[in-house]
JSON list of C-alpha atoms in Angstrom, two decimals:
[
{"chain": "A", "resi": 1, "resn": "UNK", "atom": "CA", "xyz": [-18.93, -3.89, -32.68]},
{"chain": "A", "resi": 2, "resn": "UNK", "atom": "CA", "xyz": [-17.21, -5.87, -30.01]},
{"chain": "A", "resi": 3, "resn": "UNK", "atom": "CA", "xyz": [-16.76, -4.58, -26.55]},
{"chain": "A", "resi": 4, "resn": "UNK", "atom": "CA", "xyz": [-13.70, -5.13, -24.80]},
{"chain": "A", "resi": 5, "resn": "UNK", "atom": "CA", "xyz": [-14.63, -6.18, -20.86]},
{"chain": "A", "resi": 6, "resn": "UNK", "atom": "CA", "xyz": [-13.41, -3.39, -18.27]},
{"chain": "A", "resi": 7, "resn": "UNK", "atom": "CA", "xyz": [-11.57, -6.00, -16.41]},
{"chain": "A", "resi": 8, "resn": "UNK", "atom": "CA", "xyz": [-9.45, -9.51, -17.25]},
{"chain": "A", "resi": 9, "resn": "UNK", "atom": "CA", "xyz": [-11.07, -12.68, -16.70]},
{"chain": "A", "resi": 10, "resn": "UNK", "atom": "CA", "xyz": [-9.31, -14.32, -13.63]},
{"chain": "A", "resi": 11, "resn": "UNK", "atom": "CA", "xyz": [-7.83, -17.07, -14.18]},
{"chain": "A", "resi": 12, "resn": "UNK", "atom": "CA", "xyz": [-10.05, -19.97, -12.60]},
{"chain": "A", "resi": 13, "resn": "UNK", "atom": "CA", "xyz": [-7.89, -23.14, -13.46]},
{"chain": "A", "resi": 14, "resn": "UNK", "atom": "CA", "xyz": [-4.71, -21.28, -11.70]},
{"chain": "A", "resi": 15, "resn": "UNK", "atom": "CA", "xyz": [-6.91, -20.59, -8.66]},
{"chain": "A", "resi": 16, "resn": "UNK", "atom": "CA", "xyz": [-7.65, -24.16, -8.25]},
{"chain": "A", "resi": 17, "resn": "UNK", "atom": "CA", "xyz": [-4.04, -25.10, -8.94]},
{"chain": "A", "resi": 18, "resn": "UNK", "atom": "CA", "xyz": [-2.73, -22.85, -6.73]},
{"chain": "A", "resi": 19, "resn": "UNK", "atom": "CA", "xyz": [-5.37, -23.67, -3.64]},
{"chain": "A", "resi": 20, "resn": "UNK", "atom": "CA", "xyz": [-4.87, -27.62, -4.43]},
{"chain": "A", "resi": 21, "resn": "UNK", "atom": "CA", "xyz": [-1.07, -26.59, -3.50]},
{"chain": "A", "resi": 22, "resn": "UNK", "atom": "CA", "xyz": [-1.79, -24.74, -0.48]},
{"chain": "A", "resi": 23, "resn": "UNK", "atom": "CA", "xyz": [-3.53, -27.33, 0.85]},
{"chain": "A", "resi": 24, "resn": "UNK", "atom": "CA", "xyz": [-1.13, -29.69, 0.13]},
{"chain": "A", "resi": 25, "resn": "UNK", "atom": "CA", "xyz": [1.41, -27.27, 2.23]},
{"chain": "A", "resi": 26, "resn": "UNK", "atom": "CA", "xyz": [-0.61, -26.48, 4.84]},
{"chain": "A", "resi": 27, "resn": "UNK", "atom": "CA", "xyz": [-1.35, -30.45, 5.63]},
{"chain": "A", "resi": 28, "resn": "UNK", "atom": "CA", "xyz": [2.35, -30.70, 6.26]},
{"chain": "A", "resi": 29, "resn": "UNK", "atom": "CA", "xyz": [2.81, -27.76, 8.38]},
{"chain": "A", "resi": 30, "resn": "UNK", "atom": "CA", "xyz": [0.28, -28.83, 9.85]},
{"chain": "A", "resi": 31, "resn": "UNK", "atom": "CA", "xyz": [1.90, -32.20, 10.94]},
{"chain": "A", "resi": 32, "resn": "UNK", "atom": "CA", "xyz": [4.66, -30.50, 11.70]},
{"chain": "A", "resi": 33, "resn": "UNK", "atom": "CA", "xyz": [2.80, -28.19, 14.34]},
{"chain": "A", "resi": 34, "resn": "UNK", "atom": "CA", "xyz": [0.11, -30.42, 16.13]},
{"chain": "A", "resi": 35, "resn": "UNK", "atom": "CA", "xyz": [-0.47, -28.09, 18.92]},
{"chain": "A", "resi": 36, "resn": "UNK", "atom": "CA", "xyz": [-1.66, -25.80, 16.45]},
{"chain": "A", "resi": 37, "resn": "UNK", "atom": "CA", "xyz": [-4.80, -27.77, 14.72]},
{"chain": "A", "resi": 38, "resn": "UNK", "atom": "CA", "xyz": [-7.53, -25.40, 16.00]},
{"chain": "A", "resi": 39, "resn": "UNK", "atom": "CA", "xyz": [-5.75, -22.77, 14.25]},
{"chain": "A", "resi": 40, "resn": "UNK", "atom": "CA", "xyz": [-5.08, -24.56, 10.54]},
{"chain": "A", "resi": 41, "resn": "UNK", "atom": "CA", "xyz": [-8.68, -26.14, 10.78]},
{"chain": "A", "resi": 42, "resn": "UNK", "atom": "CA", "xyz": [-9.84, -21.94, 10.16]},
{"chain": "A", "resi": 43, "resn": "UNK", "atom": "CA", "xyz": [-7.47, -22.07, 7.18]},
{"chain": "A", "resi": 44, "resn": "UNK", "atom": "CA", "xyz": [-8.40, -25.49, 5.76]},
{"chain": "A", "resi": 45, "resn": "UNK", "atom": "CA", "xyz": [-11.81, -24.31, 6.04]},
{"chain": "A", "resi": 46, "resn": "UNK", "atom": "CA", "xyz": [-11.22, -21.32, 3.65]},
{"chain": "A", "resi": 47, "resn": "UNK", "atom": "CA", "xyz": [-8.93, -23.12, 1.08]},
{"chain": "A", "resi": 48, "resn": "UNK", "atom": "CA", "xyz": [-12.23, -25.46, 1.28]},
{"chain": "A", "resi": 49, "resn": "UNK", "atom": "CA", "xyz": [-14.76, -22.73, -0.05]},
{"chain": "A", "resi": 50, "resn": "UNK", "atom": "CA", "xyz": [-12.58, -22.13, -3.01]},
{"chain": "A", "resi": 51, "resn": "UNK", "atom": "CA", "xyz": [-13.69, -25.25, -5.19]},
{"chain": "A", "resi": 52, "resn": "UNK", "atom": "CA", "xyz": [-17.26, -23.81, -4.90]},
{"chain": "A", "resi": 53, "resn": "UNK", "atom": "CA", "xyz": [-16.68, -20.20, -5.25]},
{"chain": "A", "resi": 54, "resn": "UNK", "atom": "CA", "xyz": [-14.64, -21.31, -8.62]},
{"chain": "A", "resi": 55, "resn": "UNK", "atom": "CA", "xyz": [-17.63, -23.32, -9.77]},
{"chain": "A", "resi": 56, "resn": "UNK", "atom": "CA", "xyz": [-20.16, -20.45, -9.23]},
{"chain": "A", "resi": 57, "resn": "UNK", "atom": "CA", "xyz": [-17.84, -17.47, -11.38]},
{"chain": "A", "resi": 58, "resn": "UNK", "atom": "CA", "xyz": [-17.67, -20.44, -13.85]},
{"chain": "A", "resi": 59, "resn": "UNK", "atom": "CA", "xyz": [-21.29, -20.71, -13.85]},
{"chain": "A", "resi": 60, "resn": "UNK", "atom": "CA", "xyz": [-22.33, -16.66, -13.79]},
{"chain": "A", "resi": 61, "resn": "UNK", "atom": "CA", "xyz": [-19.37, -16.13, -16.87]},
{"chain": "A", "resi": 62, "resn": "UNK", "atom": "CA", "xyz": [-21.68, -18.60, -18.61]},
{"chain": "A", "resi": 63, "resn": "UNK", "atom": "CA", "xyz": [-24.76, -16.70, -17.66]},
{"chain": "A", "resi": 64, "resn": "UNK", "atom": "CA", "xyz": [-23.45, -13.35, -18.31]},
{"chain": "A", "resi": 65, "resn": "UNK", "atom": "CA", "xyz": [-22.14, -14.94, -21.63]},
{"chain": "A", "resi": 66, "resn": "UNK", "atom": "CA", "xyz": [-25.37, -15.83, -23.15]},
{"chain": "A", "resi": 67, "resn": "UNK", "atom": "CA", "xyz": [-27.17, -12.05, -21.98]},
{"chain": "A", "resi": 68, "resn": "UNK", "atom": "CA", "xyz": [-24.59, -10.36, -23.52]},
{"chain": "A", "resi": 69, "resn": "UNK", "atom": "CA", "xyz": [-25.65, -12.33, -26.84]},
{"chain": "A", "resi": 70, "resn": "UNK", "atom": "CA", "xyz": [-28.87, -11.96, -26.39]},
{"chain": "A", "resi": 71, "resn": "UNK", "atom": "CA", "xyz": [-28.54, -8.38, -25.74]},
{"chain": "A", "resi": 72, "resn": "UNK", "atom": "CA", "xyz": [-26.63, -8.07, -29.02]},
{"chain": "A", "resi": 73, "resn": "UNK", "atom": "CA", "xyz": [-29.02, -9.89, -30.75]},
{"chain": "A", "resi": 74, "resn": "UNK", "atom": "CA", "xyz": [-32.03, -7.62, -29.46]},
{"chain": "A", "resi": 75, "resn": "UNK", "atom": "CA", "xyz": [-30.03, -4.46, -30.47]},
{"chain": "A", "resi": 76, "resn": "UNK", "atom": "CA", "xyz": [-29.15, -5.92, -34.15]},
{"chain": "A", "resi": 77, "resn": "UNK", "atom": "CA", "xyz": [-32.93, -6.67, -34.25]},
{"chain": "A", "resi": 78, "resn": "UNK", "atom": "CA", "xyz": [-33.40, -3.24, -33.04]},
{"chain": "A", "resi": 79, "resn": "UNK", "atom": "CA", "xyz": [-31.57, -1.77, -35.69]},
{"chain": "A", "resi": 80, "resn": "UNK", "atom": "CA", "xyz": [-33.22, -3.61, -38.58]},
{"chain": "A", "resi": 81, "resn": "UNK", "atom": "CA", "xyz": [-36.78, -2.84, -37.41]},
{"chain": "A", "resi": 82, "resn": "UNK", "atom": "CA", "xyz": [-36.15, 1.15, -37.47]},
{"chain": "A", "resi": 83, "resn": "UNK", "atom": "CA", "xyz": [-33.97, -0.01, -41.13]},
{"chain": "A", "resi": 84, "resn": "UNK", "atom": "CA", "xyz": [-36.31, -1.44, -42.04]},
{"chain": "A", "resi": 85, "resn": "UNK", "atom": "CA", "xyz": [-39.30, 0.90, -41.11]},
{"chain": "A", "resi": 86, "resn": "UNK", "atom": "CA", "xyz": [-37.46, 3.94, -42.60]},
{"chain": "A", "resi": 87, "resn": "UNK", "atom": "CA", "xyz": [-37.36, 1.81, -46.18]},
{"chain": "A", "resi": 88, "resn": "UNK", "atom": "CA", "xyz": [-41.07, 1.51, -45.37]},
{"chain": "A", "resi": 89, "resn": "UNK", "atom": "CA", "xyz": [-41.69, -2.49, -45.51]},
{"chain": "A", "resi": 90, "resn": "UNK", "atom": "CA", "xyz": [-45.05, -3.75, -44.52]},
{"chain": "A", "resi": 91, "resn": "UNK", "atom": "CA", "xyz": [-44.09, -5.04, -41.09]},
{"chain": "A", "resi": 92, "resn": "UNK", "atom": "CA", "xyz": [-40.63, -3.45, -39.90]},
{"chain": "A", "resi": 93, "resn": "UNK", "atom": "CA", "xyz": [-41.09, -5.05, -36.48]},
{"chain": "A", "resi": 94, "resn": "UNK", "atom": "CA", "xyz": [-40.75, -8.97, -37.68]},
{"chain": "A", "resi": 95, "resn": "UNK", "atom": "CA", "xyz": [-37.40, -8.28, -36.88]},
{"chain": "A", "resi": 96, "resn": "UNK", "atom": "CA", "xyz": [-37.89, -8.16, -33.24]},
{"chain": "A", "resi": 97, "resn": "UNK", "atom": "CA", "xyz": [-40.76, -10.59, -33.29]},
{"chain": "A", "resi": 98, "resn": "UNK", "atom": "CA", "xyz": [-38.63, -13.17, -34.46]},
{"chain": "A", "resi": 99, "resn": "UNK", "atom": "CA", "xyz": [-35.76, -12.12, -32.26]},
{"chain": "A", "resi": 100, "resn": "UNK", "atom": "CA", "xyz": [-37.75, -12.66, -29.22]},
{"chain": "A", "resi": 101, "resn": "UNK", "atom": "CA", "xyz": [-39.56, -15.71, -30.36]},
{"chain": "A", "resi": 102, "resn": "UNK", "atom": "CA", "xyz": [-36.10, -16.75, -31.27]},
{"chain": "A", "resi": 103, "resn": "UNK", "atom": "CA", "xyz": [-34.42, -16.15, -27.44]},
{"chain": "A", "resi": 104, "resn": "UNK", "atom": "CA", "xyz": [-38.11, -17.29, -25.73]},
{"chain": "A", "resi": 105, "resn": "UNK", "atom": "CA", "xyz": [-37.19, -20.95, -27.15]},
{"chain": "A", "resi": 106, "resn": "UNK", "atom": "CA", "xyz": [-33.23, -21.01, -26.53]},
{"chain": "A", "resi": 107, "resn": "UNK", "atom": "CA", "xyz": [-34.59, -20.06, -22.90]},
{"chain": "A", "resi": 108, "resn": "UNK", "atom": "CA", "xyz": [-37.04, -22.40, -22.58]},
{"chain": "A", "resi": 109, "resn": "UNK", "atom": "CA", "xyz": [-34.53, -25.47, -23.88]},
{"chain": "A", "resi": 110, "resn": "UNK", "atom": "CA", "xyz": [-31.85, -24.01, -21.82]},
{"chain": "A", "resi": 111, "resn": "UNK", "atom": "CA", "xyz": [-34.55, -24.68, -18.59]},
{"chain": "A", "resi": 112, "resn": "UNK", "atom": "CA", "xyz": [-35.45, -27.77, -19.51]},
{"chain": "A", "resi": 113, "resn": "UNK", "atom": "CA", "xyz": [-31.70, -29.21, -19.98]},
{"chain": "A", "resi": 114, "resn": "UNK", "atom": "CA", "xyz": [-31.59, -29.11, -23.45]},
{"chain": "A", "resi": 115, "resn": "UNK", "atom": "CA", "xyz": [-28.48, -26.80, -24.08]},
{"chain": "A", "resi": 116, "resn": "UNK", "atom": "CA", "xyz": [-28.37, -23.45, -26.15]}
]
């Protein structure tokens, strides 16, 4: 069952492109226009935050990434418990035992720098 997201991913590299451009454009109207500086030093400033704001919607897609599996994950594990407690096995909620045992560890390498 995959979800389609509400909204398109923007696209980050373009941003960067794009603001690496208008920075470029803005230094020579800005030479062009001396009397002016206090004025493009405002705009420089904001074509500066971009880098960082880029980096940090990287970053949360990444985040957002992984709960979304592990949400799925929970739910499939979920599903097979009540399965598996309808066809009456001996311990229906292994399922999400191991499922959270599972995501407990992939969290706990994930804080200490060890990847997924």
């Amino acid at each position: 069952m995959t979800q389609r997201h509400p909204y398109p991913h923007a696209d980050l590299q373009g941003a960067a492109t794009r603001n690496t451009t208008a920075a470029e454009l803005l230094t020579a109207f800005a030479k062009s226009a001396p009397a002016l500086d206090h004025l493009w030093r405002h705009i420089f400033d904001a074509l500066a935050d971009a880098p960082a704001l880029i980096i940090e919607i990287d970053r949360l897609r990444a985040e957002l990434s992984a709960l979304r599996y592990q949400r799925a994950n929970l739910i499939a594990a979920i599903r097979a418990t009540l399965a598996a407690d309808d066809e009456g096995e001996h311990d229906p909620l292994f399922y999400v035992r191991d499922e959270l045992h599972a995501q407990h560890h992939a969290d706990a390498r994930r804080a200490s720098g060890g990847g997924r």
